[in-house]
């Protein structure tokens, strides 16, 4: 005649037997296929978004370098503002951010995109090439300088700064 | 955050970036437990749907905070949410405690398994589990069949650990009583 302990032991053993028999049970491969499609769709969406942001950032930089030369003036070139510099990542030195055309738009989830721009773009912001230390061009008279473009989630560039590595 | 939860968080992060390999690892680890939980709770017809909805919720960004619990607990929690919705819709059973049945257990019945083969015993247990009220079926599934510890089970069903202990105790007693009745029926037939 089983006592309480025996009954509990019997139930526990019975449950272990059920668990052992069920261990190979799982959903069909159709469920996995459906979920994998979702994972791939996420990856595709992320890739597309990244490409869009980089493309728009590049376009914004191009606009800076090519379509805004009117900002350059003799005065600015001669006695333009000395950019305030600040330490950036990894010991880099960067100018302050210069606002771009759409800088007043609200911004969320901004990304900083590092690009190379023609050295002549510095003049568009009233900076003489000397304002970005020569190290920015690796100590040589490189045709390009590094710049960080602040791009919003909407892909619109808000500001740019020039960086000396 | 310990190493396990930090690695859970990293895994979920990779999956949400569309990393197929990370997803395959996570799916292989949890598809079985989530499927079996859903199977015991709402039947074979809904178990696959629950698995799919659980992992889709993970992929689509339901928040996982590794500081608040394990990934297993998080997945079981999502699955439970879908299971409860299904149980509510199908009204598989009326709410209510079945403790009275425990009191009616005849203490001097023979062991339920004395005269049964292993296969018969397993099937009898399976049928008995299915006939339990959902709260007891759930605690038996989580703690005994899927071997979650009490703390993890408490996290999933959102109750104190003490409640898990007492509910599991009652569930086992009730299961034992049901097994006695079921196996008596088998022996008579």
JSON list of N, CA and C in Angstrom, two decimals, chain A residues 1-4 7-8 10-12 14-32 34-36 38-40 42-43 46, chain B residues 16-18 20 23 27 31-32 35-36 39-40 48 51-52 55-56 59-60 107-111 113 118 122-123 125-126 129 140 144-145 172 175-176:
[
{"chain": "A", "resi": 1, "resn": "UNK", "atom": "N", "xyz": [0.84, -1.19, 0.00]},
{"chain": "A", "resi": 1, "resn": "UNK", "atom": "CA", "xyz": [0.00, 0.00, 0.00]},
{"chain": "A", "resi": 1, "resn": "UNK", "atom": "C", "xyz": [0.88, 1.25, 0.00]},
{"chain": "A", "resi": 2, "resn": "UNK", "atom": "N", "xyz": [0.80, 2.09, -1.00]},
{"chain": "A", "resi": 2, "resn": "UNK", "atom": "CA", "xyz": [1.73, 3.21, -1.10]},
{"chain": "A", "resi": 2, "resn": "UNK", "atom": "C", "xyz": [1.41, 4.31, -0.10]},
{"chain": "A", "resi": 3, "resn": "UNK", "atom": "N", "xyz": [2.43, 4.86, 0.51]},
{"chain": "A", "resi": 3, "resn": "UNK", "atom": "CA", "xyz": [2.21, 6.01, 1.37]},
{"chain": "A", "resi": 3, "resn": "UNK", "atom": "C", "xyz": [2.39, 7.28, 0.54]},
{"chain": "A", "resi": 4, "resn": "UNK", "atom": "N", "xyz": [2.32, 8.43, 1.21]},
{"chain": "A", "resi": 4, "resn": "UNK", "atom": "CA", "xyz": [2.40, 9.72, 0.51]},
{"chain": "A", "resi": 4, "resn": "UNK", "atom": "C", "xyz": [3.71, 9.85, -0.27]},
{"chain": "A", "resi": 7, "resn": "UNK", "atom": "N", "xyz": [3.72, 7.77, -3.37]},
{"chain": "A", "resi": 7, "resn": "UNK", "atom": "CA", "xyz": [2.87, 8.34, -4.43]},
{"chain": "A", "resi": 7, "resn": "UNK", "atom": "C", "xyz": [3.58, 9.50, -5.13]},
{"chain": "A", "resi": 8, "resn": "UNK", "atom": "N", "xyz": [4.23, 10.36, -4.32]},
{"chain": "A", "resi": 8, "resn": "UNK", "atom": "CA", "xyz": [4.95, 11.49, -4.92]},
{"chain": "A", "resi": 8, "resn": "UNK", "atom": "C", "xyz": [6.08, 10.96, -5.80]},
{"chain": "A", "resi": 10, "resn": "UNK", "atom": "N", "xyz": [6.23, 8.08, -7.29]},
{"chain": "A", "resi": 10, "resn": "UNK", "atom": "CA", "xyz": [5.64, 7.49, -8.50]},
{"chain": "A", "resi": 10, "resn": "UNK", "atom": "C", "xyz": [5.28, 8.56, -9.53]},
{"chain": "A", "resi": 11, "resn": "UNK", "atom": "N", "xyz": [4.67, 9.63, -9.04]},
{"chain": "A", "resi": 11, "resn": "UNK", "atom": "CA", "xyz": [4.27, 10.71, -9.95]},
{"chain": "A", "resi": 11, "resn": "UNK", "atom": "C", "xyz": [5.51, 11.34, -10.58]},
{"chain": "A", "resi": 12, "resn": "UNK", "atom": "N", "xyz": [6.53, 11.57, -9.76]},
{"chain": "A", "resi": 12, "resn": "UNK", "atom": "CA", "xyz": [7.75, 12.18, -10.28]},
{"chain": "A", "resi": 12, "resn": "UNK", "atom": "C", "xyz": [8.39, 11.28, -11.34]},
{"chain": "A", "resi": 14, "resn": "UNK", "atom": "N", "xyz": [6.87, 9.07, -13.15]},
{"chain": "A", "resi": 14, "resn": "UNK", "atom": "CA", "xyz": [6.00, 9.06, -14.33]},
{"chain": "A", "resi": 14, "resn": "UNK", "atom": "C", "xyz": [6.21, 10.32, -15.16]},
{"chain": "A", "resi": 15, "resn": "UNK", "atom": "N", "xyz": [6.37, 11.44, -14.49]},
{"chain": "A", "resi": 15, "resn": "UNK", "atom": "CA", "xyz": [6.59, 12.70, -15.22]},
{"chain": "A", "resi": 15, "resn": "UNK", "atom": "C", "xyz": [7.92, 12.68, -15.95]},
{"chain": "A", "resi": 16, "resn": "UNK", "atom": "N", "xyz": [8.93, 12.08, -15.32]},
{"chain": "A", "resi": 16, "resn": "UNK", "atom": "CA", "xyz": [10.23, 11.96, -16.00]},
{"chain": "A", "resi": 16, "resn": "UNK", "atom": "C", "xyz": [10.10, 11.11, -17.25]},
{"chain": "A", "resi": 17, "resn": "UNK", "atom": "N", "xyz": [9.29, 10.08, -17.15]},
{"chain": "A", "resi": 17, "resn": "UNK", "atom": "CA", "xyz": [9.09, 9.21, -18.32]},
{"chain": "A", "resi": 17, "resn": "UNK", "atom": "C", "xyz": [8.42, 9.98, -19.46]},
{"chain": "A", "resi": 18, "resn": "UNK", "atom": "N", "xyz": [7.44, 10.80, -19.09]},
{"chain": "A", "resi": 18, "resn": "UNK", "atom": "CA", "xyz": [6.77, 11.61, -20.11]},
{"chain": "A", "resi": 18, "resn": "UNK", "atom": "C", "xyz": [7.77, 12.59, -20.73]},
{"chain": "A", "resi": 19, "resn": "UNK", "atom": "N", "xyz": [8.56, 13.25, -19.87]},
{"chain": "A", "resi": 19, "resn": "UNK", "atom": "CA", "xyz": [9.54, 14.22, -20.37]},
{"chain": "A", "resi": 19, "resn": "UNK", "atom": "C", "xyz": [10.53, 13.55, -21.31]},
{"chain": "A", "resi": 20, "resn": "UNK", "atom": "N", "xyz": [10.96, 12.34, -20.94]},
{"chain": "A", "resi": 20, "resn": "UNK", "atom": "CA", "xyz": [11.94, 11.62, -21.78]},
{"chain": "A", "resi": 20, "resn": "UNK", "atom": "C", "xyz": [11.32, 11.27, -23.13]},
{"chain": "A", "resi": 21, "resn": "UNK", "atom": "N", "xyz": [10.05, 10.89, -23.10]},
{"chain": "A", "resi": 21, "resn": "UNK", "atom": "CA", "xyz": [9.41, 10.52, -24.37]},
{"chain": "A", "resi": 21, "resn": "UNK", "atom": "C", "xyz": [9.13, 11.75, -25.24]},
{"chain": "A", "resi": 22, "resn": "UNK", "atom": "N", "xyz": [8.93, 12.90, -24.60]},
{"chain": "A", "resi": 22, "resn": "UNK", "atom": "CA", "xyz": [8.58, 14.12, -25.35]},
{"chain": "A", "resi": 22, "resn": "UNK", "atom": "C", "xyz": [9.79, 14.90, -25.83]},
{"chain": "A", "resi": 23, "resn": "UNK", "atom": "N", "xyz": [10.98, 14.47, -25.43]},
{"chain": "A", "resi": 23, "resn": "UNK", "atom": "CA", "xyz": [12.14, 15.34, -25.63]},
{"chain": "A", "resi": 23, "resn": "UNK", "atom": "C", "xyz": [12.39, 15.67, -27.11]},
{"chain": "A", "resi": 24, "resn": "UNK", "atom": "N", "xyz": [11.97, 14.77, -27.98]},
{"chain": "A", "resi": 24, "resn": "UNK", "atom": "CA", "xyz": [12.24, 15.02, -29.41]},
{"chain": "A", "resi": 24, "resn": "UNK", "atom": "C", "xyz": [11.12, 15.81, -30.08]},
{"chain": "A", "resi": 25, "resn": "UNK", "atom": "N", "xyz": [10.07, 16.11, -29.32]},
{"chain": "A", "resi": 25, "resn": "UNK", "atom": "CA", "xyz": [8.95, 16.85, -29.94]},
{"chain": "A", "resi": 25, "resn": "UNK", "atom": "C", "xyz": [9.36, 18.29, -30.23]},
{"chain": "A", "resi": 26, "resn": "UNK", "atom": "N", "xyz": [8.89, 18.78, -31.37]},
{"chain": "A", "resi": 26, "resn": "UNK", "atom": "CA", "xyz": [9.17, 20.17, -31.71]},
{"chain": "A", "resi": 26, "resn": "UNK", "atom": "C", "xyz": [8.31, 20.60, -32.88]},
{"chain": "A", "resi": 27, "resn": "UNK", "atom": "N", "xyz": [8.37, 21.86, -33.20]},
{"chain": "A", "resi": 27, "resn": "UNK", "atom": "CA", "xyz": [7.53, 22.36, -34.31]},
{"chain": "A", "resi": 27, "resn": "UNK", "atom": "C", "xyz": [8.04, 21.85, -35.66]},
{"chain": "A", "resi": 28, "resn": "UNK", "atom": "N", "xyz": [7.20, 21.92, -36.66]},
{"chain": "A", "resi": 28, "resn": "UNK", "atom": "CA", "xyz": [7.59, 21.46, -38.00]},
{"chain": "A", "resi": 28, "resn": "UNK", "atom": "C", "xyz": [8.60, 22.44, -38.62]},
{"chain": "A", "resi": 29, "resn": "UNK", "atom": "N", "xyz": [9.23, 21.97, -39.70]},
{"chain": "A", "resi": 29, "resn": "UNK", "atom": "CA", "xyz": [10.24, 22.82, -40.35]},
{"chain": "A", "resi": 29, "resn": "UNK", "atom": "C", "xyz": [9.59, 24.04, -41.01]},
{"chain": "A", "resi": 30, "resn": "UNK", "atom": "N", "xyz": [8.28, 23.98, -41.25]},
{"chain": "A", "resi": 30, "resn": "UNK", "atom": "CA", "xyz": [7.60, 25.14, -41.86]},
{"chain": "A", "resi": 30, "resn": "UNK", "atom": "C", "xyz": [7.69, 26.36, -40.94]},
{"chain": "A", "resi": 31, "resn": "UNK", "atom": "N", "xyz": [7.62, 26.13, -39.64]},
{"chain": "A", "resi": 31, "resn": "UNK", "atom": "CA", "xyz": [7.70, 27.25, -38.69]},
{"chain": "A", "resi": 31, "resn": "UNK", "atom": "C", "xyz": [9.09, 27.89, -38.77]},
{"chain": "A", "resi": 32, "resn": "UNK", "atom": "N", "xyz": [10.11, 27.04, -38.81]},
{"chain": "A", "resi": 32, "resn": "UNK", "atom": "CA", "xyz": [11.48, 27.56, -38.88]},
{"chain": "A", "resi": 32, "resn": "UNK", "atom": "C", "xyz": [11.67, 28.34, -40.18]},
{"chain": "A", "resi": 34, "resn": "UNK", "atom": "N", "xyz": [9.46, 29.91, -41.93]},
{"chain": "A", "resi": 34, "resn": "UNK", "atom": "CA", "xyz": [8.73, 31.19, -41.84]},
{"chain": "A", "resi": 34, "resn": "UNK", "atom": "C", "xyz": [9.54, 32.20, -41.01]},
{"chain": "A", "resi": 35, "resn": "UNK", "atom": "N", "xyz": [10.12, 31.72, -39.92]},
{"chain": "A", "resi": 35, "resn": "UNK", "atom": "CA", "xyz": [10.88, 32.61, -39.05]},
{"chain": "A", "resi": 35, "resn": "UNK", "atom": "C", "xyz": [12.18, 33.06, -39.71]},
{"chain": "A", "resi": 36, "resn": "UNK", "atom": "N", "xyz": [12.80, 32.15, -40.45]},
{"chain": "A", "resi": 36, "resn": "UNK", "atom": "CA", "xyz": [14.04, 32.52, -41.15]},
{"chain": "A", "resi": 36, "resn": "UNK", "atom": "C", "xyz": [13.77, 33.59, -42.20]},
{"chain": "A", "resi": 38, "resn": "UNK", "atom": "N", "xyz": [11.62, 35.87, -41.93]},
{"chain": "A", "resi": 38, "resn": "UNK", "atom": "CA", "xyz": [11.49, 37.11, -41.17]},
{"chain": "A", "resi": 38, "resn": "UNK", "atom": "C", "xyz": [12.89, 37.67, -40.82]},
{"chain": "A", "resi": 39, "resn": "UNK", "atom": "N", "xyz": [13.80, 36.77, -40.42]},
{"chain": "A", "resi": 39, "resn": "UNK", "atom": "CA", "xyz": [15.16, 37.21, -40.08]},
{"chain": "A", "resi": 39, "resn": "UNK", "atom": "C", "xyz": [15.82, 37.83, -41.31]},
{"chain": "A", "resi": 40, "resn": "UNK", "atom": "N", "xyz": [15.65, 37.18, -42.46]},
{"chain": "A", "resi": 40, "resn": "UNK", "atom": "CA", "xyz": [16.26, 37.71, -43.69]},
{"chain": "A", "resi": 40, "resn": "UNK", "atom": "C", "xyz": [15.65, 39.05, -44.06]},
{"chain": "A", "resi": 42, "resn": "UNK", "atom": "N", "xyz": [14.51, 41.24, -42.00]},
{"chain": "A", "resi": 42, "resn": "UNK", "atom": "CA", "xyz": [15.09, 42.24, -41.08]},
{"chain": "A", "resi": 42, "resn": "UNK", "atom": "C", "xyz": [16.47, 42.66, -41.58]},
{"chain": "A", "resi": 43, "resn": "UNK", "atom": "N", "xyz": [17.27, 41.65, -41.98]},
{"chain": "A", "resi": 43, "resn": "UNK", "atom": "CA", "xyz": [18.63, 41.94, -42.45]},
{"chain": "A", "resi": 43, "resn": "UNK", "atom": "C", "xyz": [18.57, 42.83, -43.70]},
{"chain": "A", "resi": 46, "resn": "UNK", "atom": "N", "xyz": [17.63, 46.43, -42.79]},
{"chain": "A", "resi": 46, "resn": "UNK", "atom": "CA", "xyz": [18.75, 47.14, -42.16]},
{"chain": "A", "resi": 46, "resn": "UNK", "atom": "C", "xyz": [19.80, 47.55, -43.17]},
{"chain": "B", "resi": 16, "resn": "UNK", "atom": "N", "xyz": [18.31, 40.62, -33.81]},
{"chain": "B", "resi": 16, "resn": "UNK", "atom": "CA", "xyz": [17.54, 41.79, -34.27]},
{"chain": "B", "resi": 16, "resn": "UNK", "atom": "C", "xyz": [18.29, 42.57, -35.35]},
{"chain": "B", "resi": 17, "resn": "UNK", "atom": "N", "xyz": [19.57, 42.26, -35.53]},
{"chain": "B", "resi": 17, "resn": "UNK", "atom": "CA", "xyz": [20.30, 42.86, -36.65]},
{"chain": "B", "resi": 17, "resn": "UNK", "atom": "C", "xyz": [20.20, 41.97, -37.88]},
{"chain": "B", "resi": 18, "resn": "UNK", "atom": "N", "xyz": [19.48, 40.85, -37.74]},
{"chain": "B", "resi": 18, "resn": "UNK", "atom": "CA", "xyz": [19.27, 39.98, -38.90]},
{"chain": "B", "resi": 18, "resn": "UNK", "atom": "C", "xyz": [20.32, 38.89, -39.03]},
{"chain": "B", "resi": 20, "resn": "UNK", "atom": "N", "xyz": [21.39, 35.44, -39.09]},
{"chain": "B", "resi": 20, "resn": "UNK", "atom": "CA", "xyz": [20.71, 34.14, -39.23]},
{"chain": "B", "resi": 20, "resn": "UNK", "atom": "C", "xyz": [21.32, 33.08, -38.33]},
{"chain": "B", "resi": 23, "resn": "UNK", "atom": "N", "xyz": [20.17, 33.45, -34.85]},
{"chain": "B", "resi": 23, "resn": "UNK", "atom": "CA", "xyz": [18.78, 33.01, -34.71]},
{"chain": "B", "resi": 23, "resn": "UNK", "atom": "C", "xyz": [18.71, 31.48, -34.70]},
{"chain": "B", "resi": 27, "resn": "UNK", "atom": "N", "xyz": [17.00, 29.39, -31.80]},
{"chain": "B", "resi": 27, "resn": "UNK", "atom": "CA", "xyz": [15.81, 28.60, -32.15]},
{"chain": "B", "resi": 27, "resn": "UNK", "atom": "C", "xyz": [16.03, 27.13, -31.80]},
{"chain": "B", "resi": 31, "resn": "UNK", "atom": "N", "xyz": [13.15, 25.97, -29.33]},
{"chain": "B", "resi": 31, "resn": "UNK", "atom": "CA", "xyz": [11.93, 25.57, -30.05]},
{"chain": "B", "resi": 31, "resn": "UNK", "atom": "C", "xyz": [11.23, 24.40, -29.36]},
{"chain": "B", "resi": 32, "resn": "UNK", "atom": "N", "xyz": [12.02, 23.43, -28.89]},
{"chain": "B", "resi": 32, "resn": "UNK", "atom": "CA", "xyz": [11.44, 22.25, -28.24]},
{"chain": "B", "resi": 32, "resn": "UNK", "atom": "C", "xyz": [10.71, 22.60, -26.95]},
{"chain": "B", "resi": 35, "resn": "UNK", "atom": "N", "xyz": [7.61, 24.65, -27.64]},
{"chain": "B", "resi": 35, "resn": "UNK", "atom": "CA", "xyz": [6.60, 23.83, -28.32]},
{"chain": "B", "resi": 35, "resn": "UNK", "atom": "C", "xyz": [5.91, 22.89, -27.32]},
{"chain": "B", "resi": 36, "resn": "UNK", "atom": "N", "xyz": [6.70, 22.23, -26.49]},
{"chain": "B", "resi": 36, "resn": "UNK", "atom": "CA", "xyz": [6.11, 21.27, -25.54]},
{"chain": "B", "resi": 36, "resn": "UNK", "atom": "C", "xyz": [5.24, 21.98, -24.50]},
{"chain": "B", "resi": 39, "resn": "UNK", "atom": "N", "xyz": [2.15, 22.74, -26.26]},
{"chain": "B", "resi": 39, "resn": "UNK", "atom": "CA", "xyz": [1.44, 21.48, -26.54]},
{"chain": "B", "resi": 39, "resn": "UNK", "atom": "C", "xyz": [0.65, 21.01, -25.32]},
{"chain": "B", "resi": 40, "resn": "UNK", "atom": "N", "xyz": [1.30, 21.04, -24.17]},
{"chain": "B", "resi": 40, "resn": "UNK", "atom": "CA", "xyz": [0.62, 20.59, -22.95]},
{"chain": "B", "resi": 40, "resn": "UNK", "atom": "C", "xyz": [-0.47, 21.57, -22.53]},
{"chain": "B", "resi": 48, "resn": "UNK", "atom": "N", "xyz": [2.19, 24.92, -32.62]},
{"chain": "B", "resi": 48, "resn": "UNK", "atom": "CA", "xyz": [3.07, 25.51, -33.63]},
{"chain": "B", "resi": 48, "resn": "UNK", "atom": "C", "xyz": [2.84, 27.01, -33.75]},
{"chain": "B", "resi": 51, "resn": "UNK", "atom": "N", "xyz": [4.59, 28.77, -30.96]},
{"chain": "B", "resi": 51, "resn": "UNK", "atom": "CA", "xyz": [6.05, 28.87, -31.20]},
{"chain": "B", "resi": 51, "resn": "UNK", "atom": "C", "xyz": [6.33, 30.00, -32.18]},
{"chain": "B", "resi": 52, "resn": "UNK", "atom": "N", "xyz": [5.58, 30.01, -33.27]},
{"chain": "B", "resi": 52, "resn": "UNK", "atom": "CA", "xyz": [5.82, 31.03, -34.29]},
{"chain": "B", "resi": 52, "resn": "UNK", "atom": "C", "xyz": [5.60, 32.44, -33.73]},
{"chain": "B", "resi": 55, "resn": "UNK", "atom": "N", "xyz": [8.51, 33.54, -31.28]},
{"chain": "B", "resi": 55, "resn": "UNK", "atom": "CA", "xyz": [9.77, 33.96, -31.90]},
{"chain": "B", "resi": 55, "resn": "UNK", "atom": "C", "xyz": [9.59, 35.21, -32.77]},
{"chain": "B", "resi": 56, "resn": "UNK", "atom": "N", "xyz": [8.41, 35.36, -33.37]},
{"chain": "B", "resi": 56, "resn": "UNK", "atom": "CA", "xyz": [8.16, 36.58, -34.13]},
{"chain": "B", "resi": 56, "resn": "UNK", "atom": "C", "xyz": [8.17, 37.80, -33.21]},
{"chain": "B", "resi": 59, "resn": "UNK", "atom": "N", "xyz": [11.69, 38.68, -32.64]},
{"chain": "B", "resi": 59, "resn": "UNK", "atom": "CA", "xyz": [12.30, 39.29, -33.82]},
{"chain": "B", "resi": 59, "resn": "UNK", "atom": "C", "xyz": [11.81, 40.72, -34.04]},
{"chain": "B", "resi": 60, "resn": "UNK", "atom": "N", "xyz": [10.55, 40.93, -33.73]},
{"chain": "B", "resi": 60, "resn": "UNK", "atom": "CA", "xyz": [9.96, 42.24, -34.04]},
{"chain": "B", "resi": 60, "resn": "UNK", "atom": "C", "xyz": [10.15, 43.25, -32.92]},
{"chain": "B", "resi": 107, "resn": "UNK", "atom": "N", "xyz": [-6.51, 7.19, 0.05]},
{"chain": "B", "resi": 107, "resn": "UNK", "atom": "CA", "xyz": [-5.10, 7.03, 0.37]},
{"chain": "B", "resi": 107, "resn": "UNK", "atom": "C", "xyz": [-4.62, 5.58, 0.29]},
{"chain": "B", "resi": 108, "resn": "UNK", "atom": "N", "xyz": [-5.52, 4.65, 0.34]},
{"chain": "B", "resi": 108, "resn": "UNK", "atom": "CA", "xyz": [-5.05, 3.26, 0.34]},
{"chain": "B", "resi": 108, "resn": "UNK", "atom": "C", "xyz": [-5.22, 2.57, -1.00]},
{"chain": "B", "resi": 109, "resn": "UNK", "atom": "N", "xyz": [-5.35, 3.39, -2.05]},
{"chain": "B", "resi": 109, "resn": "UNK", "atom": "CA", "xyz": [-5.38, 2.79, -3.38]},
{"chain": "B", "resi": 109, "resn": "UNK", "atom": "C", "xyz": [-3.99, 2.24, -3.69]},
{"chain": "B", "resi": 110, "resn": "UNK", "atom": "N", "xyz": [-3.88, 1.22, -4.52]},
{"chain": "B", "resi": 110, "resn": "UNK", "atom": "CA", "xyz": [-2.55, 0.74, -4.90]},
{"chain": "B", "resi": 110, "resn": "UNK", "atom": "C", "xyz": [-1.84, 1.75, -5.78]},
{"chain": "B", "resi": 111, "resn": "UNK", "atom": "N", "xyz": [-0.55, 1.56, -5.96]},
{"chain": "B", "resi": 111, "resn": "UNK", "atom": "CA", "xyz": [0.22, 2.45, -6.81]},
{"chain": "B", "resi": 111, "resn": "UNK", "atom": "C", "xyz": [-0.37, 2.45, -8.22]},
{"chain": "B", "resi": 113, "resn": "UNK", "atom": "N", "xyz": [0.92, 2.53, -10.95]},
{"chain": "B", "resi": 113, "resn": "UNK", "atom": "CA", "xyz": [1.71, 1.91, -12.01]},
{"chain": "B", "resi": 113, "resn": "UNK", "atom": "C", "xyz": [1.98, 0.42, -11.78]},
{"chain": "B", "resi": 118, "resn": "UNK", "atom": "N", "xyz": [5.17, 0.33, -19.17]},
{"chain": "B", "resi": 118, "resn": "UNK", "atom": "CA", "xyz": [5.73, 1.67, -19.20]},
{"chain": "B", "resi": 118, "resn": "UNK", "atom": "C", "xyz": [4.96, 2.56, -20.17]},
{"chain": "B", "resi": 122, "resn": "UNK", "atom": "N", "xyz": [2.96, 5.93, -19.24]},
{"chain": "B", "resi": 122, "resn": "UNK", "atom": "CA", "xyz": [3.25, 7.25, -19.83]},
{"chain": "B", "resi": 122, "resn": "UNK", "atom": "C", "xyz": [1.98, 7.85, -20.41]},
{"chain": "B", "resi": 123, "resn": "UNK", "atom": "N", "xyz": [1.21, 7.02, -21.10]},
{"chain": "B", "resi": 123, "resn": "UNK", "atom": "CA", "xyz": [-0.03, 7.53, -21.69]},
{"chain": "B", "resi": 123, "resn": "UNK", "atom": "C", "xyz": [-1.03, 7.94, -20.60]},
{"chain": "B", "resi": 125, "resn": "UNK", "atom": "N", "xyz": [-0.24, 9.06, -17.65]},
{"chain": "B", "resi": 125, "resn": "UNK", "atom": "CA", "xyz": [0.23, 10.31, -17.07]},
{"chain": "B", "resi": 125, "resn": "UNK", "atom": "C", "xyz": [-0.11, 11.47, -18.01]},
{"chain": "B", "resi": 126, "resn": "UNK", "atom": "N", "xyz": [0.10, 11.22, -19.29]},
{"chain": "B", "resi": 126, "resn": "UNK", "atom": "CA", "xyz": [-0.18, 12.28, -20.26]},
{"chain": "B", "resi": 126, "resn": "UNK", "atom": "C", "xyz": [-1.67, 12.68, -20.19]},
{"chain": "B", "resi": 129, "resn": "UNK", "atom": "N", "xyz": [-2.32, 14.61, -17.03]},
{"chain": "B", "resi": 129, "resn": "UNK", "atom": "CA", "xyz": [-1.84, 16.00, -17.11]},
{"chain": "B", "resi": 129, "resn": "UNK", "atom": "C", "xyz": [-2.86, 16.84, -17.88]},
{"chain": "B", "resi": 140, "resn": "UNK", "atom": "N", "xyz": [3.16, 21.92, -13.65]},
{"chain": "B", "resi": 140, "resn": "UNK", "atom": "CA", "xyz": [3.75, 20.60, -13.89]},
{"chain": "B", "resi": 140, "resn": "UNK", "atom": "C", "xyz": [4.61, 20.65, -15.15]},
{"chain": "B", "resi": 144, "resn": "UNK", "atom": "N", "xyz": [8.32, 20.31, -13.92]},
{"chain": "B", "resi": 144, "resn": "UNK", "atom": "CA", "xyz": [8.64, 18.89, -13.98]},
{"chain": "B", "resi": 144, "resn": "UNK", "atom": "C", "xyz": [9.04, 18.45, -15.39]},
{"chain": "B", "resi": 145, "resn": "UNK", "atom": "N", "xyz": [8.30, 18.87, -16.39]},
{"chain": "B", "resi": 145, "resn": "UNK", "atom": "CA", "xyz": [8.61, 18.41, -17.74]},
{"chain": "B", "resi": 145, "resn": "UNK", "atom": "C", "xyz": [9.73, 19.23, -18.38]},
{"chain": "B", "resi": 172, "resn": "UNK", "atom": "N", "xyz": [0.84, 17.92, -7.99]},
{"chain": "B", "resi": 172, "resn": "UNK", "atom": "CA", "xyz": [1.31, 16.52, -7.94]},
{"chain": "B", "resi": 172, "resn": "UNK", "atom": "C", "xyz": [0.30, 15.65, -7.20]},
{"chain": "B", "resi": 175, "resn": "UNK", "atom": "N", "xyz": [-2.54, 15.15, -9.49]},
{"chain": "B", "resi": 175, "resn": "UNK", "atom": "CA", "xyz": [-2.14, 14.24, -10.57]},
{"chain": "B", "resi": 175, "resn": "UNK", "atom": "C", "xyz": [-2.14, 12.79, -10.08]},
{"chain": "B", "resi": 176, "resn": "UNK", "atom": "N", "xyz": [-1.62, 12.61, -8.88]},
{"chain": "B", "resi": 176, "resn": "UNK", "atom": "CA", "xyz": [-1.60, 11.27, -8.29]},
{"chain": "B", "resi": 176, "resn": "UNK", "atom": "C", "xyz": [-3.01, 10.72, -8.16]}
]
